[in-house]
Short mmCIF file of C-alpha atoms in Angstrom, two decimals:
data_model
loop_
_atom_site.label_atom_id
_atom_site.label_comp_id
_atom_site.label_asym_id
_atom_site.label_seq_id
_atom_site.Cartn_x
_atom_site.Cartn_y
_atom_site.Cartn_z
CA UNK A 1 -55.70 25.36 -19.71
CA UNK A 2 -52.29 24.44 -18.83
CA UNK A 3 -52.97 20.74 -18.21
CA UNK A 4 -54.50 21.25 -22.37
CA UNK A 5 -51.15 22.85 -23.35
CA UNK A 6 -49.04 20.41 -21.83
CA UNK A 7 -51.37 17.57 -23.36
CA UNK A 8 -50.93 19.87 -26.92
CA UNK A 9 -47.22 20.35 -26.67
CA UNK A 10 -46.88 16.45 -25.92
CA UNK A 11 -35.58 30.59 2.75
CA UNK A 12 -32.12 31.36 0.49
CA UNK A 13 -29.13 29.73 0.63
CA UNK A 14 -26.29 32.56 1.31
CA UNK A 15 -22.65 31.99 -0.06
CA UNK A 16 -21.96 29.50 2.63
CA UNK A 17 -24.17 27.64 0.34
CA UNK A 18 -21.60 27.44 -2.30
CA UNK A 19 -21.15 23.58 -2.77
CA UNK A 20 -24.39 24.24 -4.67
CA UNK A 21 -22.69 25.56 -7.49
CA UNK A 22 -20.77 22.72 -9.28
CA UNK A 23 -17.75 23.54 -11.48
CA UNK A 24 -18.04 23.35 -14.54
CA UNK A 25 -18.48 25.02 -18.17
CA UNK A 26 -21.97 24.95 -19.20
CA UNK A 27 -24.22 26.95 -21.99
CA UNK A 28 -27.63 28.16 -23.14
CA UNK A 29 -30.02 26.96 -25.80
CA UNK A 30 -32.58 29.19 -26.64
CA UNK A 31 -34.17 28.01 -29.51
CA UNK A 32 -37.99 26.54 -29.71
CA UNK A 33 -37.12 23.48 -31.36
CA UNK A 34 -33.87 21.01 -29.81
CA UNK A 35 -31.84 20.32 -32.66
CA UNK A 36 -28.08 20.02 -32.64
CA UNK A 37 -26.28 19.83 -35.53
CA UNK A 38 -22.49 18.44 -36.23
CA UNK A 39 -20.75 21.98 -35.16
CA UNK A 40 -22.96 22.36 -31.80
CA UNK A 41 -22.63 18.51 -30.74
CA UNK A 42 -18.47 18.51 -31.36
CA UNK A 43 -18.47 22.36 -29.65
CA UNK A 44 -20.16 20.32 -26.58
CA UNK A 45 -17.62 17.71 -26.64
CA UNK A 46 -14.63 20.23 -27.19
CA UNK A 47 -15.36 22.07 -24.38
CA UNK A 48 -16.37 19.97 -22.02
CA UNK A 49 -19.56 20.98 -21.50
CA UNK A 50 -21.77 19.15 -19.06
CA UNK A 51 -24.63 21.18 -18.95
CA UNK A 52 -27.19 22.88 -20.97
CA UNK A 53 -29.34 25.23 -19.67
CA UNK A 54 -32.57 25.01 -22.09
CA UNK A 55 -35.38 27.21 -22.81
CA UNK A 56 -38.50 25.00 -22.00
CA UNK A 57 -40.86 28.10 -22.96
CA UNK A 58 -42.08 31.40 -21.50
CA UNK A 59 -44.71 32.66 -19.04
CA UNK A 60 -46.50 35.65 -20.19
CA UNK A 61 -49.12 37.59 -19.08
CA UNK A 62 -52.71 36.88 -20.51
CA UNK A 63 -55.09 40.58 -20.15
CA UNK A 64 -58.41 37.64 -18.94
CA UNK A 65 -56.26 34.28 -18.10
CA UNK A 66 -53.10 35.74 -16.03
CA UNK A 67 -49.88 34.09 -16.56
CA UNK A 68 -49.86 31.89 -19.37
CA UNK A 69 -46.80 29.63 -20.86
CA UNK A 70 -45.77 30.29 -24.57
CA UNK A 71 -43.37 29.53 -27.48
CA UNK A 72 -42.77 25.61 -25.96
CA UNK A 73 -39.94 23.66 -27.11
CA UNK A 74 -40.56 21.31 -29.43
CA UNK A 75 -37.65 17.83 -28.71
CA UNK A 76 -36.92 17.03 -32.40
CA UNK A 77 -33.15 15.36 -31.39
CA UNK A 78 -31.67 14.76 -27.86
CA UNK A 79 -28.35 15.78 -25.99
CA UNK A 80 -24.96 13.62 -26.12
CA UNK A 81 -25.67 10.81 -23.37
CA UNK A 82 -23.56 12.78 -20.18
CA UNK A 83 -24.66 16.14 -20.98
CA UNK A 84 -27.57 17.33 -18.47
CA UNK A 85 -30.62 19.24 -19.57
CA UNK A 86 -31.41 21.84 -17.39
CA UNK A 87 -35.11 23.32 -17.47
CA UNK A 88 -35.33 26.92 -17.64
CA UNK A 89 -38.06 29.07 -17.97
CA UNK A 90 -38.65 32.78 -19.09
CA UNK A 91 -41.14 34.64 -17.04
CA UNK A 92 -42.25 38.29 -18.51
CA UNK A 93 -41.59 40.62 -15.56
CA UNK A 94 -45.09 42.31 -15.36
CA UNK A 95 -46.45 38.36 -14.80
CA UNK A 96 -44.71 39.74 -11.17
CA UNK A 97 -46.89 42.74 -10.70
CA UNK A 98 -49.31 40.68 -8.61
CA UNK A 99 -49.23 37.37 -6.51
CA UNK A 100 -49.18 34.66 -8.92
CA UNK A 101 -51.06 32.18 -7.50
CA UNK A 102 -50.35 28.70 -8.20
CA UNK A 103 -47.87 29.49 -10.95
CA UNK A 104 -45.00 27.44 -9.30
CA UNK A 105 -46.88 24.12 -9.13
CA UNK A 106 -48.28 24.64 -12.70
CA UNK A 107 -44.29 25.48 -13.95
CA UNK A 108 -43.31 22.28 -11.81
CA UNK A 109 -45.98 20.27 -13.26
CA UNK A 110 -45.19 21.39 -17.31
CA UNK A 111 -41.62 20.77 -16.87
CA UNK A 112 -42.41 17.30 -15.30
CA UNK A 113 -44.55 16.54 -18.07
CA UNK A 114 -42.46 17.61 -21.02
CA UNK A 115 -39.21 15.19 -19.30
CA UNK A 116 -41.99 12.54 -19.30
CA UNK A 117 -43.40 13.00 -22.28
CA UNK A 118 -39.61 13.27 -24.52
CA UNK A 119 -38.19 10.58 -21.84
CA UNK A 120 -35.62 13.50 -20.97
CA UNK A 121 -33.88 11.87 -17.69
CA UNK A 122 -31.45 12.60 -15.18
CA UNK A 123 -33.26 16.25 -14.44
CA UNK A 124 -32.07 17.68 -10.98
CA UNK A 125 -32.67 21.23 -11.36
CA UNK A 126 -34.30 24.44 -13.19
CA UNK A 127 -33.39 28.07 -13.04
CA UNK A 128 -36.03 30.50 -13.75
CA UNK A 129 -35.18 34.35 -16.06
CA UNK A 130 -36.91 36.85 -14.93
CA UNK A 131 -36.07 40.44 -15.30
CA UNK A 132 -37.32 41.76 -11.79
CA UNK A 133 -37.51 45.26 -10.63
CA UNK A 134 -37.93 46.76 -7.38
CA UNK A 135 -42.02 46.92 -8.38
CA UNK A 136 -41.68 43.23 -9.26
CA UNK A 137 -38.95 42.00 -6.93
CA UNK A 138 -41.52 40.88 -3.55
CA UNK A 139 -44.09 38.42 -5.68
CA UNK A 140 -41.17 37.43 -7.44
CA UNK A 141 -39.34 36.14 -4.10
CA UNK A 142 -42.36 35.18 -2.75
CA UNK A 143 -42.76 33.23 -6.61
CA UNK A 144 -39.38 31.43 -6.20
CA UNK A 145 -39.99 30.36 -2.22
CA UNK A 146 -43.49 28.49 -3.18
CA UNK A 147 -41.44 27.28 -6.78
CA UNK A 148 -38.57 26.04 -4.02
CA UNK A 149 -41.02 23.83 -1.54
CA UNK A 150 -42.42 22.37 -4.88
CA UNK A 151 -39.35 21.46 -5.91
CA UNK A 152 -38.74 20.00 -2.85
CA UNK A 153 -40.44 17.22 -2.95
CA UNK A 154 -39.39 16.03 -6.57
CA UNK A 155 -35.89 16.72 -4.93
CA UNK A 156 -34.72 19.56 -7.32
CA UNK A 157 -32.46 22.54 -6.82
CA UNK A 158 -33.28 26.09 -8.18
CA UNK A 159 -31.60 28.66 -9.43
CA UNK A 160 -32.44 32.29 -11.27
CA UNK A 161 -30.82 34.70 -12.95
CA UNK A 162 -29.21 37.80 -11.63
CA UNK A 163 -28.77 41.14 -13.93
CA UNK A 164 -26.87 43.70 -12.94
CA UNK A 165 -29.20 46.13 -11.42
CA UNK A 166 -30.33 43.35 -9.40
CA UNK A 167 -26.98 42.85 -7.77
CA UNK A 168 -27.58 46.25 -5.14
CA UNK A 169 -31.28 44.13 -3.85
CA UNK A 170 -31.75 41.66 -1.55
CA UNK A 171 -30.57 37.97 -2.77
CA UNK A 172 -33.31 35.69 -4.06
CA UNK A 173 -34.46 32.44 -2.32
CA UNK A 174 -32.42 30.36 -4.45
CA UNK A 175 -29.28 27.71 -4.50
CA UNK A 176 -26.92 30.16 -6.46
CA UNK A 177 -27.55 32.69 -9.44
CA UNK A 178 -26.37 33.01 -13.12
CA UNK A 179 -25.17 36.49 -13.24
CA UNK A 180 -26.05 37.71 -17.00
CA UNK A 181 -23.33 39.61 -18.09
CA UNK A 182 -24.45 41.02 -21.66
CA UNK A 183 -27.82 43.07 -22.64
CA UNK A 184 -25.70 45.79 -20.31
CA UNK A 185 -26.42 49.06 -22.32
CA UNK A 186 -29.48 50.69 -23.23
CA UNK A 187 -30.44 49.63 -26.73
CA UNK A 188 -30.94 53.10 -28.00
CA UNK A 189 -27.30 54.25 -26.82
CA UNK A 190 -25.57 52.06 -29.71
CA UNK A 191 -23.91 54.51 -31.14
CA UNK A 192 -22.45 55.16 -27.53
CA UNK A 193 -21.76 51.46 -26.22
CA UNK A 194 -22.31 48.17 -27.78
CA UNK A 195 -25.75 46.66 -25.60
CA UNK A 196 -24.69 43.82 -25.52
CA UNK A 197 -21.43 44.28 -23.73
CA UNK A 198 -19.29 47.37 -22.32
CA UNK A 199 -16.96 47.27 -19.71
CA UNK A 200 -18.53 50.83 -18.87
CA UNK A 201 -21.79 49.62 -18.56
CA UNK A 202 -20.74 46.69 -15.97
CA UNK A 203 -18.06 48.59 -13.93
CA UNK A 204 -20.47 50.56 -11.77
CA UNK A 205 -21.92 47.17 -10.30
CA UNK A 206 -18.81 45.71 -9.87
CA UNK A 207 -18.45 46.95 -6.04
CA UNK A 208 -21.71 44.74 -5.10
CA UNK A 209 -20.05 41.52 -5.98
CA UNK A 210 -17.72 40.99 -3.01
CA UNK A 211 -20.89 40.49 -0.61
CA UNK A 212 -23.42 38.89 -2.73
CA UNK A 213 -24.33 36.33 -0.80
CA UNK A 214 -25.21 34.02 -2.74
CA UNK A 215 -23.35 31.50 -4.77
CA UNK A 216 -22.89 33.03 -8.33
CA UNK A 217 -21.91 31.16 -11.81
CA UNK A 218 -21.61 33.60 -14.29
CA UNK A 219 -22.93 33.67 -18.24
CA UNK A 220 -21.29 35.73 -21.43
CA UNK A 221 -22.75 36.70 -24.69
CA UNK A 222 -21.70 34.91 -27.68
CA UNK A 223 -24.67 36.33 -29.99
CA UNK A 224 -25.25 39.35 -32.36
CA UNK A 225 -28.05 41.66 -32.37
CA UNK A 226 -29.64 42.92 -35.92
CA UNK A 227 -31.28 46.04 -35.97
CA UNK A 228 -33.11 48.00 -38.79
CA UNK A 229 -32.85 51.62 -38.27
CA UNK A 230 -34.18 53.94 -40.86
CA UNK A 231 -34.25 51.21 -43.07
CA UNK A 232 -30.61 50.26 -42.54
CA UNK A 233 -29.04 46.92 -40.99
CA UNK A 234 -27.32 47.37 -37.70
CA UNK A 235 -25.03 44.70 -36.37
CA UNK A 236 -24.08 44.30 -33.12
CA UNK A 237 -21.46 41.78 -31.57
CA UNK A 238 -19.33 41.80 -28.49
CA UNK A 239 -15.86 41.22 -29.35
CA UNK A 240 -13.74 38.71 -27.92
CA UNK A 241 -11.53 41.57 -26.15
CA UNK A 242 -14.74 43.19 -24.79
CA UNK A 243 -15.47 39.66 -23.26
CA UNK A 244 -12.29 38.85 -21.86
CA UNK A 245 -11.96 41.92 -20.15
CA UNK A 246 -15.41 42.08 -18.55
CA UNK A 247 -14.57 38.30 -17.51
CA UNK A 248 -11.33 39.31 -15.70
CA UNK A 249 -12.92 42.17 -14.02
CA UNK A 250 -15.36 40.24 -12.36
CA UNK A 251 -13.37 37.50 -11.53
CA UNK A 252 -11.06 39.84 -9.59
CA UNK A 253 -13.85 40.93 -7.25
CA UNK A 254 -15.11 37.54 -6.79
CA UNK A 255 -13.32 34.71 -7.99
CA UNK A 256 -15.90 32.59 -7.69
CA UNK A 257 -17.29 33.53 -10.84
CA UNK A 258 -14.39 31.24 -12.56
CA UNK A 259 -16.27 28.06 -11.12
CA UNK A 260 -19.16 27.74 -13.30
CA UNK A 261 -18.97 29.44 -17.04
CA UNK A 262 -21.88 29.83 -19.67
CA UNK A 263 -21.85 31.19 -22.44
CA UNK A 264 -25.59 32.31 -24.47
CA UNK A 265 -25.89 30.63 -26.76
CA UNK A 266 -25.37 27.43 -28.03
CA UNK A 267 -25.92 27.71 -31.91
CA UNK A 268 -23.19 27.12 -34.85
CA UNK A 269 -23.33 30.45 -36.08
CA UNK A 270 -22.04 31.69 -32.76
CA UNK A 271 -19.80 29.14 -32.36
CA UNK A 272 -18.34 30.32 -35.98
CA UNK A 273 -17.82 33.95 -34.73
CA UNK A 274 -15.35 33.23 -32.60
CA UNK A 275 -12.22 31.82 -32.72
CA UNK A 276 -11.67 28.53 -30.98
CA UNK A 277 -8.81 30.25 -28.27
CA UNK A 278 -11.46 32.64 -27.29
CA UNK A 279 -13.66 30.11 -26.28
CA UNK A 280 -11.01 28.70 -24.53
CA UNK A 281 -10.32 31.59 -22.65
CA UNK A 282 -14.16 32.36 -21.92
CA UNK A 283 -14.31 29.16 -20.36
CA UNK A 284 -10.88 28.63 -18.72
CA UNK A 285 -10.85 28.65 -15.01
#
């Protein structure tokens, strides 16, 4: 079944391991279809961004088949020539409630033949999301170590992401982690905090950072959620001061986190709700 949908669609490093992480500003894409338009290409080239961290698709779970990819990206266009395309993949955390056997060669072997298929070159590395718990966190480890050996011998790196709950377990098996710093509140507390971003909700987890060992870049919402509530429109968007000030609290506990900046994600209307000095300052160093 996967071999069809590929055909259809076309142990740990710890913070010693830190020449892992290259410097560098870098950014999501999150979309199903790679397209840039005239605003997106010119915000890569503004900001020197040399990486792109792109949603290949999603694993989900399947009730008869187990995990099962989803929502592929479709390569209409291609990135400017010296910006790197970085494979990443969304796993749906309950695909973790079990051993998943054999998922990490079948990942391996999609995102292989998607760069072969759309002649996507110069590939050195994915990251895989996952949302792990504690229930979720041992197949998940074990997930990344067999994902790691694959890797190996196509000469890859790996990385994950880190939320902040997962900050207070045991590091992954991976070369560093992108430490999501946005979908921090609990969506039905909006009229509390903003979700996406609040200095309250991030300043309990700030004590764990110090001793994470593991190398850490560190990503920051540029997006806005809608939400219909009793049949009215709810916006939310993290300002540019709520941003700023969650980036230079984490940066004093580790300043590390300056190396390697992203920013979710790359799409003109988020690039148009902010103004060009806060992305600057987002992404200084």
């Amino acid at each position: 079944m996967w071999l069809l949908l590929c055909l259809l669609t076309v142990g740990c490093n710890g913070r010693k391991g830190g020449a892992e992480l290259e410097e560098g500003n870098a950014v999501y894409y999150w979309r199903t279809d790679l397209r840039l338009d005239s605003t997106e290409r010119a915000f890569l080239k503004q900001y020197h961004i040399k990486k792109v961290y792109c949603r290949y698709f999603d694993v989900v779970m399947n009730d008869s088949l187990g995990p099962m990819p989803n929502a592929t990206l479709k390569f209409s266009d291609t990135m400017p020539i010296g910006v790197e395309i970085i494979p990443t993949v969304f796993i749906v955390e309950n695909c973790m409630h079990q051993k998943p056997n054999g998922l990490a060669r079948k990942i391996v072997d999609r995102i292989l033949q998607m760069n072969e298929t759309n002649d996507i070159k110069g590939v050195r590395e994915i990251q895989i999301d996952c949302d792990y718990t504690a229930r979720s966190r041992m197949f998940y480890y074990q997930f990344l170590e067999e994902l790691r050996l694959v890797l190996s011998t196509v000469n890859y790196k790996l990385s994950t992401t880190i939320r902040l709950h997962q900050l207070s377990m045991k590091v992954p098996p991976v070369d560093y982690g992108v430490l999501m710093l946005y979908n921090t509140g609990h969506p039905m507390k909006f009229m509390e905090r903003n979700p996406i971003l609040d200095i309250r909700d991030v300043a309990p987890y700030l004590r764990y950072l110090e001793d994470y060992d593991l190398p850490l870049a560190a990503a920051y919402p540029v997006f806005l959620w809608h939400r219909i509530i009793q049949g009215v429109d709810i916006e939310h968007v993290a300002t540019a001061e709520e941003i700023l000030k969650v980036k230079s609290a984490v940066e004093k506990e580790r300043e590390e986190l300056k190396r390697c900046i992203l920013t979710y994600d790359l799409a003109t209307d988020n690039i148009n709700r902010y103004k060009p000095e806060t992305y600057e300052k987002i992404y200084s160093h």
